[in-house]
mmCIF file of C-alpha atoms in Angstrom:
data_model
loop_
_atom_site.group_PDB
_atom_site.id
_atom_site.type_symbol
_atom_site.label_atom_id
_atom_site.label_comp_id
_atom_site.label_asym_id
_atom_site.label_seq_id
_atom_site.Cartn_x
_atom_site.Cartn_y
_atom_site.Cartn_z
ATOM 1 C CA MET Z 22 -10.558 -6.141 24.813
ATOM 2 C CA ARG Z 23 -8.948 -7.510 21.245
ATOM 3 C CA LYS Z 24 -10.136 -10.339 19.219
ATOM 4 C CA ASN Z 25 -7.317 -12.305 17.690
ATOM 5 C CA PHE Z 26 -7.908 -13.447 14.205
ATOM 6 C CA GLY Z 27 -4.682 -15.330 13.539
ATOM 7 C CA ALA Z 28 -2.150 -14.961 10.416
ATOM 8 C CA LYS Z 29 -4.272 -13.134 8.319
ATOM 9 C CA THR Z 30 -3.163 -11.033 5.232
ATOM 10 C CA TRP Z 31 -5.030 -8.004 6.032
ATOM 11 C CA ALA Z 32 -3.987 -4.259 6.183
ATOM 12 C CA TYR Z 33 -5.675 -0.989 5.801
ATOM 13 C CA PRO Z 34 -5.344 0.422 3.237
ATOM 14 C CA MET Z 35 -4.363 -1.906 0.380
ATOM 15 C CA PRO Z 36 -3.839 -0.593 -3.103
ATOM 16 C CA VAL Z 37 -5.660 -1.424 -6.236
ATOM 17 C CA PHE Z 38 -2.908 -1.136 -8.813
ATOM 18 C CA ILE Z 39 -3.440 -2.258 -12.346
ATOM 19 C CA VAL Z 40 -0.302 -3.397 -14.015
ATOM 20 C CA GLY Z 41 0.048 -2.986 -17.664
ATOM 21 C CA SER Z 42 2.459 -4.713 -19.872
ATOM 22 C CA TYR Z 43 2.845 -6.161 -23.656
ATOM 23 C CA ASP Z 44 3.692 -9.399 -24.901
ATOM 24 C CA GLU Z 45 6.095 -10.228 -27.628
ATOM 25 C CA ASN Z 46 3.518 -9.235 -30.229
ATOM 26 C CA GLY Z 47 2.675 -5.954 -28.517
ATOM 27 C CA THR Z 48 -0.723 -7.289 -27.312
ATOM 28 C CA PRO Z 49 -1.516 -5.399 -24.118
ATOM 29 C CA ASN Z 50 -2.487 -6.943 -21.106
ATOM 30 C CA ALA Z 51 -3.502 -5.692 -17.558
ATOM 31 C CA MET Z 52 -3.966 -7.317 -14.100
ATOM 32 C CA ASN Z 53 -4.911 -6.251 -10.638
ATOM 33 C CA ALA Z 54 -2.418 -6.283 -7.656
ATOM 34 C CA ALA Z 55 -2.947 -5.470 -4.027
ATOM 35 C CA TRP Z 56 0.203 -6.887 -2.937
ATOM 36 C CA ALA Z 57 2.286 -4.045 -3.688
ATOM 37 C CA GLY Z 58 3.811 -0.753 -2.428
ATOM 38 C CA MET Z 59 6.924 1.458 -2.602
ATOM 39 C CA TYR Z 60 10.028 -0.522 -1.965
ATOM 40 C CA ASP Z 61 12.651 1.877 -1.679
ATOM 41 C CA THR Z 62 13.428 5.400 -3.237
ATOM 42 C CA GLY Z 63 12.241 5.462 -6.940
ATOM 43 C CA LEU Z 64 11.375 1.663 -6.820
ATOM 44 C CA ILE Z 65 7.952 0.030 -6.636
ATOM 45 C CA MET Z 66 7.276 -3.604 -5.480
ATOM 46 C CA VAL Z 67 4.600 -5.995 -6.959
ATOM 47 C CA CYS Z 68 4.213 -9.336 -5.927
ATOM 48 C CA LEU Z 69 3.304 -11.245 -9.258
ATOM 49 C CA ALA Z 70 2.840 -15.052 -9.199
ATOM 50 C CA ASP Z 71 5.050 -16.677 -11.906
ATOM 51 C CA GLU Z 72 2.006 -18.051 -13.649
ATOM 52 C CA HIS Z 73 0.496 -14.632 -14.668
ATOM 53 C CA LYS Z 74 0.846 -13.634 -18.141
ATOM 54 C CA THR Z 75 1.935 -10.439 -16.830
ATOM 55 C CA THR Z 76 4.968 -11.909 -15.171
ATOM 56 C CA GLU Z 77 5.906 -13.644 -18.403
ATOM 57 C CA ASN Z 78 5.245 -10.401 -20.351
ATOM 58 C CA ILE Z 79 7.693 -8.306 -18.004
ATOM 59 C CA ARG Z 80 10.290 -10.819 -17.971
ATOM 60 C CA LYS Z 81 10.551 -10.435 -21.774
ATOM 61 C CA THR Z 82 10.037 -6.623 -22.279
ATOM 62 C CA GLY Z 83 11.639 -5.523 -19.220
ATOM 63 C CA ALA Z 84 9.003 -2.868 -18.718
ATOM 64 C CA PHE Z 85 5.481 -2.349 -17.118
ATOM 65 C CA THR Z 86 2.976 0.408 -16.111
ATOM 66 C CA VAL Z 87 0.997 0.639 -12.789
ATOM 67 C CA SER Z 88 -1.954 2.754 -12.951
ATOM 68 C CA PHE Z 89 -4.358 3.412 -10.011
ATOM 69 C CA ALA Z 90 -7.713 2.139 -9.975
ATOM 70 C CA THR Z 91 -10.707 4.525 -9.959
ATOM 71 C CA ALA Z 92 -14.199 4.590 -9.062
ATOM 72 C CA GLU Z 93 -15.207 5.209 -12.594
ATOM 73 C CA SER Z 94 -13.373 1.999 -13.783
ATOM 74 C CA VAL Z 95 -14.117 -0.319 -10.900
ATOM 75 C CA VAL Z 96 -15.805 -3.011 -13.146
ATOM 76 C CA SER Z 97 -12.976 -3.040 -15.460
ATOM 77 C CA CYS Z 98 -10.430 -3.186 -12.871
ATOM 78 C CA ASP Z 99 -12.059 -5.751 -10.857
ATOM 79 C CA TYR Z 100 -12.435 -7.847 -14.041
ATOM 80 C CA VAL Z 101 -8.749 -7.698 -14.844
ATOM 81 C CA GLY Z 102 -8.277 -9.282 -11.674
ATOM 82 C CA ILE Z 103 -10.666 -11.952 -11.982
ATOM 83 C CA VAL Z 104 -9.639 -13.168 -15.565
ATOM 84 C CA SER Z 105 -6.346 -14.555 -16.915
ATOM 85 C CA ALA Z 106 -5.002 -13.548 -20.241
ATOM 86 C CA ASN Z 107 -3.724 -17.072 -20.627
ATOM 87 C CA ASP Z 108 -7.334 -17.962 -20.850
ATOM 88 C CA VAL Z 109 -8.873 -14.974 -22.463
ATOM 89 C CA PRO Z 110 -6.189 -13.510 -24.798
ATOM 90 C CA ASP Z 111 -8.581 -10.386 -25.494
ATOM 91 C CA LYS Z 112 -8.875 -9.758 -21.709
ATOM 92 C CA PHE Z 113 -7.447 -6.250 -22.206
ATOM 93 C CA SER Z 114 -10.080 -5.102 -24.861
ATOM 94 C CA ARG Z 115 -12.850 -6.987 -22.998
ATOM 95 C CA ALA Z 116 -12.065 -4.910 -20.059
ATOM 96 C CA GLY Z 117 -13.041 -1.949 -22.082
ATOM 97 C CA PHE Z 118 -9.261 -0.728 -21.941
ATOM 98 C CA THR Z 119 -7.373 0.825 -25.044
ATOM 99 C CA ALA Z 120 -3.680 1.449 -24.784
ATOM 100 C CA THR Z 121 -1.054 4.069 -25.782
ATOM 101 C CA LYS Z 122 2.515 2.718 -25.791
ATOM 102 C CA SER Z 123 4.617 4.782 -23.250
ATOM 103 C CA GLU Z 124 7.338 6.981 -24.773
ATOM 104 C CA LEU Z 125 9.561 5.829 -22.399
ATOM 105 C CA VAL Z 126 9.479 2.097 -21.737
ATOM 106 C CA ASN Z 127 7.964 -0.811 -23.793
ATOM 107 C CA ALA Z 128 4.763 -0.928 -21.846
ATOM 108 C CA PRO Z 129 0.967 0.077 -22.320
ATOM 109 C CA ILE Z 130 -0.377 3.296 -20.803
ATOM 110 C CA ILE Z 131 -4.102 2.360 -20.199
ATOM 111 C CA ASP Z 132 -6.418 5.190 -21.739
ATOM 112 C CA GLN Z 133 -9.097 4.581 -19.185
ATOM 113 C CA LEU Z 134 -7.020 5.273 -15.965
ATOM 114 C CA PRO Z 135 -5.923 8.694 -15.679
ATOM 115 C CA MET Z 136 -2.684 8.429 -13.540
ATOM 116 C CA THR Z 137 0.016 5.923 -14.360
ATOM 117 C CA MET Z 138 3.654 4.991 -13.626
ATOM 118 C CA GLU Z 139 5.886 4.004 -16.213
ATOM 119 C CA CYS Z 140 8.375 1.734 -14.814
ATOM 120 C CA ARG Z 141 11.582 -0.229 -16.096
ATOM 121 C CA LEU Z 142 12.063 -3.504 -14.770
ATOM 122 C CA HIS Z 143 14.905 -3.309 -11.957
ATOM 123 C CA LYS Z 144 14.907 -6.677 -10.979
ATOM 124 C CA PHE Z 145 12.923 -9.757 -9.565
ATOM 125 C CA THR Z 146 14.170 -10.148 -5.906
ATOM 126 C CA GLU Z 147 15.793 -13.296 -4.423
ATOM 127 C CA ASP Z 148 11.896 -14.130 -3.653
ATOM 128 C CA GLY Z 149 10.829 -13.508 -7.144
ATOM 129 C CA ILE Z 150 9.031 -10.332 -6.244
ATOM 130 C CA CYS Z 151 8.981 -7.519 -9.245
ATOM 131 C CA ILE Z 152 10.549 -4.326 -8.643
ATOM 132 C CA GLY Z 153 10.369 -1.547 -11.131
ATOM 133 C CA GLU Z 154 12.263 1.812 -11.385
ATOM 134 C CA ILE Z 155 9.746 4.573 -11.747
ATOM 135 C CA VAL Z 156 10.733 6.486 -14.797
ATOM 136 C CA ASN Z 157 7.748 8.672 -15.154
ATOM 137 C CA ILE Z 158 4.365 9.503 -13.714
ATOM 138 C CA SER Z 159 1.712 10.960 -15.976
ATOM 139 C CA ALA Z 160 -1.642 12.238 -15.261
ATOM 140 C CA GLU Z 161 -4.857 13.479 -17.188
ATOM 141 C CA GLU Z 162 -5.331 17.015 -17.015
ATOM 142 C CA SER Z 163 -8.923 16.505 -15.842
ATOM 143 C CA VAL Z 164 -7.643 15.039 -12.631
ATOM 144 C CA LEU Z 165 -5.312 18.048 -11.973
ATOM 145 C CA ASP Z 166 -6.307 21.159 -9.639
ATOM 146 C CA GLU Z 167 -5.827 24.660 -10.945
ATOM 147 C CA SER Z 168 -2.182 24.689 -9.976
ATOM 148 C CA GLY Z 169 -1.372 21.605 -12.011
ATOM 149 C CA LYS Z 170 -1.108 19.109 -9.094
ATOM 150 C CA VAL Z 171 -3.005 15.737 -9.111
ATOM 151 C CA ASP Z 172 -6.041 16.132 -7.087
ATOM 152 C CA ALA Z 173 -7.181 13.097 -5.140
ATOM 153 C CA LYS Z 174 -10.882 13.991 -5.368
ATOM 154 C CA LYS Z 175 -10.730 14.332 -8.825
ATOM 155 C CA LEU Z 176 -8.518 11.174 -9.426
ATOM 156 C CA ASN Z 177 -11.018 9.351 -7.315
ATOM 157 C CA PRO Z 178 -8.668 6.252 -6.681
ATOM 158 C CA ILE Z 179 -9.923 3.123 -4.818
ATOM 159 C CA ILE Z 180 -8.558 1.403 -1.865
ATOM 160 C CA TYR Z 181 -9.138 -2.529 -1.426
ATOM 161 C CA ASP Z 182 -10.515 -3.760 1.677
ATOM 162 C CA SER Z 183 -9.226 -7.429 2.173
ATOM 163 C CA VAL Z 184 -11.322 -8.101 5.014
ATOM 164 C CA SER Z 185 -14.562 -7.369 3.521
ATOM 165 C CA HIS Z 186 -13.467 -7.642 -0.408
ATOM 166 C CA ALA Z 187 -14.923 -4.330 -0.991
ATOM 167 C CA TYR Z 188 -13.440 -1.268 -2.886
ATOM 168 C CA TRP Z 189 -13.715 1.988 -0.992
ATOM 169 C CA ASN Z 190 -12.925 5.574 -2.169
ATOM 170 C CA PHE Z 191 -11.478 8.324 -0.399
ATOM 171 C CA GLY Z 192 -13.312 10.350 2.130
ATOM 172 C CA GLU Z 193 -12.182 13.514 3.558
ATOM 173 C CA LYS Z 194 -8.878 15.048 4.445
ATOM 174 C CA VAL Z 195 -8.453 14.319 8.015
ATOM 175 C CA GLY Z 196 -4.803 15.640 8.612
ATOM 176 C CA LYS Z 197 -1.713 17.180 7.134
ATOM 177 C CA ALA Z 198 1.332 15.096 7.093
ATOM 178 C CA PHE Z 199 4.678 16.123 8.593
ATOM 179 C CA SER Z 200 2.508 18.938 10.223
ATOM 180 C CA ASP Z 201 -0.127 17.787 12.413
ATOM 181 C CA GLY Z 202 2.239 15.940 14.787
ATOM 182 C CA LYS Z 203 4.262 19.146 15.248
ATOM 183 C CA LYS Z 204 1.471 20.021 18.040
ATOM 184 C CA LEU Z 205 3.343 17.262 20.254
ATOM 185 C CA ILE Z 206 6.806 18.553 19.703
ATOM 186 C CA MET W 9 -3.996 15.286 -22.647
ATOM 187 C CA ARG W 10 -1.587 13.947 -20.026
ATOM 188 C CA LYS W 11 1.047 15.777 -17.833
ATOM 189 C CA ASN W 12 4.298 14.278 -17.184
ATOM 190 C CA PHE W 13 5.583 14.615 -13.611
ATOM 191 C CA GLY W 14 9.014 12.576 -14.222
ATOM 192 C CA ALA W 15 10.091 10.137 -11.751
ATOM 193 C CA LYS W 16 8.093 10.804 -8.904
ATOM 194 C CA THR W 17 7.487 8.563 -5.785
ATOM 195 C CA TRP W 18 3.485 8.919 -5.884
ATOM 196 C CA ALA W 19 0.966 6.344 -5.329
ATOM 197 C CA TYR W 20 -2.904 6.263 -4.624
ATOM 198 C CA PRO W 21 -3.394 5.025 -1.890
ATOM 199 C CA MET W 22 -0.317 4.706 0.163
ATOM 200 C CA PRO W 23 -0.510 3.385 3.707
ATOM 201 C CA VAL W 24 0.042 4.889 7.116
ATOM 202 C CA PHE W 25 1.666 2.069 8.961
ATOM 203 C CA ILE W 26 2.826 2.579 12.518
ATOM 204 C CA VAL W 27 5.741 0.179 13.204
ATOM 205 C CA GLY W 28 6.063 -0.904 17.006
ATOM 206 C CA SER W 29 9.277 -2.116 18.278
ATOM 207 C CA TYR W 30 11.208 -2.670 21.623
ATOM 208 C CA ASP W 31 14.842 -1.825 22.219
ATOM 209 C CA GLU W 32 17.078 -4.183 24.366
ATOM 210 C CA ASN W 33 15.562 -2.527 27.591
ATOM 211 C CA GLY W 34 11.954 -3.121 26.570
ATOM 212 C CA THR W 35 11.338 0.606 25.655
ATOM 213 C CA PRO W 36 8.733 0.879 23.166
ATOM 214 C CA ASN W 37 9.274 2.848 19.856
ATOM 215 C CA ALA W 38 6.916 3.662 17.107
ATOM 216 C CA MET W 39 7.409 5.074 13.470
ATOM 217 C CA ASN W 40 5.473 6.057 10.537
ATOM 218 C CA ALA W 41 5.878 4.241 7.437
ATOM 219 C CA ALA W 42 4.188 4.653 3.940
ATOM 220 C CA TRP W 43 6.728 2.744 1.834
ATOM 221 C CA ALA W 44 5.266 -0.673 2.726
ATOM 222 C CA GLY W 45 2.757 -3.440 1.559
ATOM 223 C CA MET W 46 2.096 -7.018 1.293
ATOM 224 C CA TYR W 47 5.154 -8.668 -0.014
ATOM 225 C CA ASP W 48 4.140 -12.266 -0.535
ATOM 226 C CA THR W 49 1.691 -14.866 1.001
ATOM 227 C CA GLY W 50 1.671 -14.245 4.905
ATOM 228 C CA LEU W 51 4.605 -11.518 4.441
ATOM 229 C CA ILE W 52 4.706 -7.770 4.894
ATOM 230 C CA MET W 53 7.336 -5.383 3.587
ATOM 231 C CA VAL W 54 8.481 -2.217 5.260
ATOM 232 C CA CYS W 55 11.283 0.098 3.752
ATOM 233 C CA LEU W 56 13.037 1.222 6.662
ATOM 234 C CA ALA W 57 16.326 3.300 6.463
ATOM 235 C CA ASP W 58 19.208 1.984 8.442
ATOM 236 C CA GLU W 59 19.647 4.819 10.724
ATOM 237 C CA HIS W 60 16.359 4.564 12.339
ATOM 238 C CA LYS W 61 15.915 3.358 15.875
ATOM 239 C CA THR W 62 13.137 1.118 14.910
ATOM 240 C CA THR W 63 15.646 -0.643 12.325
ATOM 241 C CA GLU W 64 18.106 -1.279 15.179
ATOM 242 C CA ASN W 65 15.477 -2.529 17.564
ATOM 243 C CA ILE W 66 14.071 -5.082 14.869
ATOM 244 C CA ARG W 67 17.673 -6.415 14.165
ATOM 245 C CA LYS W 68 18.115 -7.067 17.918
ATOM 246 C CA THR W 69 14.347 -8.252 18.790
ATOM 247 C CA GLY W 70 13.559 -10.211 15.542
ATOM 248 C CA ALA W 71 10.068 -8.590 15.927
ATOM 249 C CA PHE W 72 7.754 -5.858 15.413
ATOM 250 C CA THR W 73 4.033 -4.920 15.018
ATOM 251 C CA VAL W 74 2.389 -2.995 12.343
ATOM 252 C CA SER W 75 -0.770 -0.967 13.363
ATOM 253 C CA PHE W 76 -2.967 0.882 10.984
ATOM 254 C CA ALA W 77 -3.183 4.618 11.808
ATOM 255 C CA THR W 78 -6.693 5.992 12.334
ATOM 256 C CA ALA W 79 -8.096 9.302 11.905
ATOM 257 C CA GLU W 80 -8.689 9.671 15.699
ATOM 258 C CA SER W 81 -5.021 9.147 16.242
ATOM 259 C CA VAL W 82 -3.595 11.153 13.300
ATOM 260 C CA VAL W 83 -1.593 13.794 15.578
ATOM 261 C CA SER W 84 0.179 10.968 17.365
ATOM 262 C CA CYS W 85 0.878 8.874 14.135
ATOM 263 C CA ASP W 86 2.203 11.991 12.424
ATOM 264 C CA TYR W 87 4.292 12.941 15.303
ATOM 265 C CA VAL W 88 6.083 9.580 15.324
ATOM 266 C CA GLY W 89 6.808 10.096 11.577
ATOM 267 C CA ILE W 90 8.446 13.310 12.322
ATOM 268 C CA VAL W 91 10.707 12.703 15.445
ATOM 269 C CA SER W 92 13.467 10.279 15.831
ATOM 270 C CA ALA W 93 13.812 8.087 19.195
ATOM 271 C CA ASN W 94 17.353 8.503 18.631
ATOM 272 C CA ASP W 95 16.710 12.289 19.492
ATOM 273 C CA VAL W 96 13.644 11.923 21.757
ATOM 274 C CA PRO W 97 14.155 8.729 23.642
ATOM 275 C CA ASP W 98 10.717 9.000 25.245
ATOM 276 C CA LYS W 99 8.964 9.561 21.714
ATOM 277 C CA PHE W 100 6.535 6.695 22.411
ATOM 278 C CA SER W 101 4.918 8.152 25.464
ATOM 279 C CA ARG W 102 5.121 11.827 24.043
ATOM 280 C CA ALA W 103 3.128 10.582 21.220
ATOM 281 C CA GLY W 104 0.326 9.625 23.709
ATOM 282 C CA PHE W 105 0.955 5.960 23.157
ATOM 283 C CA THR W 106 1.066 3.031 25.736
ATOM 284 C CA ALA W 107 2.094 -0.618 25.028
ATOM 285 C CA THR W 108 0.956 -3.930 25.796
ATOM 286 C CA LYS W 109 3.568 -6.644 25.024
ATOM 287 C CA SER W 110 2.366 -9.040 22.384
ATOM 288 C CA GLU W 111 1.833 -12.647 23.629
ATOM 289 C CA LEU W 112 3.411 -13.955 20.455
ATOM 290 C CA VAL W 113 6.474 -11.798 19.451
ATOM 291 C CA ASN W 114 9.011 -9.354 21.252
ATOM 292 C CA ALA W 115 7.173 -6.292 20.301
ATOM 293 C CA PRO W 116 4.654 -3.851 21.709
ATOM 294 C CA ILE W 117 0.864 -3.497 20.686
ATOM 295 C CA ILE W 118 0.018 0.226 20.780
ATOM 296 C CA ASP W 119 -2.947 0.445 22.937
ATOM 297 C CA GLN W 120 -4.312 3.505 21.185
ATOM 298 C CA LEU W 121 -4.479 1.942 17.736
ATOM 299 C CA PRO W 122 -7.327 -0.681 17.436
ATOM 300 C CA MET W 123 -5.846 -2.946 14.701
ATOM 301 C CA THR W 124 -2.409 -4.787 14.806
ATOM 302 C CA MET W 125 -0.392 -6.976 12.834
ATOM 303 C CA GLU W 126 2.088 -9.083 14.999
ATOM 304 C CA CYS W 127 5.248 -9.912 13.121
ATOM 305 C CA ARG W 128 8.285 -11.928 13.385
ATOM 306 C CA LEU W 129 10.950 -11.035 11.372
ATOM 307 C CA HIS W 130 11.414 -13.038 8.525
ATOM 308 C CA LYS W 131 14.542 -11.360 6.914
ATOM 309 C CA PHE W 132 16.020 -8.137 5.523
ATOM 310 C CA THR W 133 16.108 -8.531 1.680
ATOM 311 C CA GLU W 134 19.297 -8.069 -0.312
ATOM 312 C CA ASP W 135 18.480 -4.500 -0.457
ATOM 313 C CA GLY W 136 17.901 -4.108 3.351
ATOM 314 C CA ILE W 137 14.204 -4.025 3.210
ATOM 315 C CA CYS W 138 12.652 -5.432 6.260
ATOM 316 C CA ILE W 139 10.241 -8.491 5.666
ATOM 317 C CA GLY W 140 7.991 -9.692 8.584
ATOM 318 C CA GLU W 141 6.134 -12.918 8.700
ATOM 319 C CA ILE W 142 2.566 -12.142 10.135
ATOM 320 C CA VAL W 143 2.032 -14.096 13.117
ATOM 321 C CA ASN W 144 -1.333 -12.884 14.266
ATOM 322 C CA ILE W 145 -3.673 -9.921 13.454
ATOM 323 C CA SER W 146 -5.979 -8.338 16.371
ATOM 324 C CA ALA W 147 -8.435 -5.896 16.725
ATOM 325 C CA GLU W 148 -10.431 -4.106 19.277
ATOM 326 C CA GLU W 149 -13.993 -5.278 19.697
ATOM 327 C CA SER W 150 -14.833 -1.522 19.333
ATOM 328 C CA VAL W 151 -14.029 -1.784 15.566
ATOM 329 C CA LEU W 152 -15.913 -5.052 14.826
ATOM 330 C CA ASP W 153 -19.312 -5.324 13.072
ATOM 331 C CA GLU W 154 -22.075 -7.330 14.778
ATOM 332 C CA SER W 155 -20.619 -10.730 12.894
ATOM 333 C CA GLY W 156 -17.350 -10.113 14.726
ATOM 334 C CA LYS W 157 -15.505 -8.852 11.364
ATOM 335 C CA VAL W 158 -13.421 -5.864 11.275
ATOM 336 C CA ASP W 159 -15.523 -2.853 10.104
ATOM 337 C CA ALA W 160 -13.522 -0.493 7.988
ATOM 338 C CA LYS W 161 -15.876 2.453 8.896
ATOM 339 C CA LYS W 162 -15.545 1.854 12.587
ATOM 340 C CA LEU W 163 -11.744 1.334 12.413
ATOM 341 C CA ASN W 164 -11.329 4.569 10.437
ATOM 342 C CA PRO W 165 -7.923 3.938 8.936
ATOM 343 C CA ILE W 166 -6.088 6.577 7.066
ATOM 344 C CA ILE W 167 -4.529 7.009 3.795
ATOM 345 C CA TYR W 168 -1.309 8.914 2.979
ATOM 346 C CA ASP W 169 -1.513 11.176 -0.092
ATOM 347 C CA SER W 170 2.223 11.684 -1.157
ATOM 348 C CA VAL W 171 1.222 14.170 -3.655
ATOM 349 C CA SER W 172 -0.381 16.919 -1.236
ATOM 350 C CA HIS W 173 0.930 15.434 2.019
ATOM 351 C CA ALA W 174 -2.452 14.826 3.367
ATOM 352 C CA TYR W 175 -4.100 12.020 5.236
ATOM 353 C CA TRP W 176 -7.703 11.006 3.944
ATOM 354 C CA ASN W 177 -10.043 8.594 5.375
ATOM 355 C CA PHE W 178 -12.122 6.002 3.717
ATOM 356 C CA GLY W 179 -15.405 7.340 2.103
ATOM 357 C CA GLU W 180 -17.860 4.950 0.590
ATOM 358 C CA LYS W 181 -18.119 1.396 -0.629
ATOM 359 C CA VAL W 182 -17.957 1.757 -4.472
ATOM 360 C CA GLY W 183 -17.597 -1.865 -5.337
ATOM 361 C CA LYS W 184 -17.341 -5.419 -4.554
ATOM 362 C CA ALA W 185 -13.936 -7.123 -5.279
ATOM 363 C CA PHE W 186 -14.027 -10.570 -7.229
ATOM 364 C CA SER W 187 -17.543 -9.664 -8.117
ATOM 365 C CA ASP W 188 -18.112 -6.556 -10.016
ATOM 366 C CA GLY W 189 -15.828 -7.520 -12.770
ATOM 367 C CA LYS W 190 -18.133 -10.760 -13.377
ATOM 368 C CA LYS W 191 -20.371 -8.345 -15.493
ATOM 369 C CA LEU W 192 -17.676 -8.540 -18.356
ATOM 370 C CA ILE W 193 -17.464 -12.432 -18.436
#
């Protein structure tokens, strides 16, 4: 038996993407976005309401970063989803974040979040959704495995649970993509 | 020190959404989509290449479902991402799936996946990206907690790791959304 819940905006998993941007004075900002995902080859989509400081910043600078929230930074990452830079201009530093400017785009890399996409604004869609071209991904050496690849367990990214409003970390590897399914071929 | 990886299509987490659709004869199909996420209020986005049978189906029926892949169904869910219904017409049943038609839209609910969005095609964007209006979400009673809410641990959804091509399940709750960040206010 299935229970119907109606038209809810629930999905498993949902991301916790931290969107970094600069205003016209170079003041960094960060916000928390769960309505987001890959849009197409090399492109990432983030749903940003027009009233966000982040949206205004991206329209002006044509750039942003997306970092993946981690268990270690959960308080900071949740905070930037609660408070607006329109009300708290020093939100970014209050979150405990410091920024290093990307060498590729006019957007801040958040030093406390170890893996980051640097994006050039591709466009806002006809629906006002922000699409970024991924120019580079960087990761701290501390989250790499011995072969130099990103190690999900070391990165310790979090997942947003939109039903219970909880953040989860990753558990165990339960399968190999493009591999396990071959058993049925 | 950060290591630069270039323009990779990596994000943590990425979803494992199983898109269900019917062809014009009512034959169900399923495919695995990781380039997807919430697009806007009540809307879900899925990047579907034109050549997929699923894309053709959705254009004809104006409907689809999105179910969340689970650890228990990882072989089936990976399989439907490897094989095309254009080559294997009975792909859906070979995956071990059976379908119950949604009462709300012309699309199959996959009986083996316990939580499902039923969607009406909203549109394909100017870029050909599929946007669905979420009409209903249903979940099997077996994945609900005692208060009738979806329990992520019972559902046991999986995450796609695009760096190592692995599937992960959820680990532990590591925070409360819209709550933990209040410590910094």
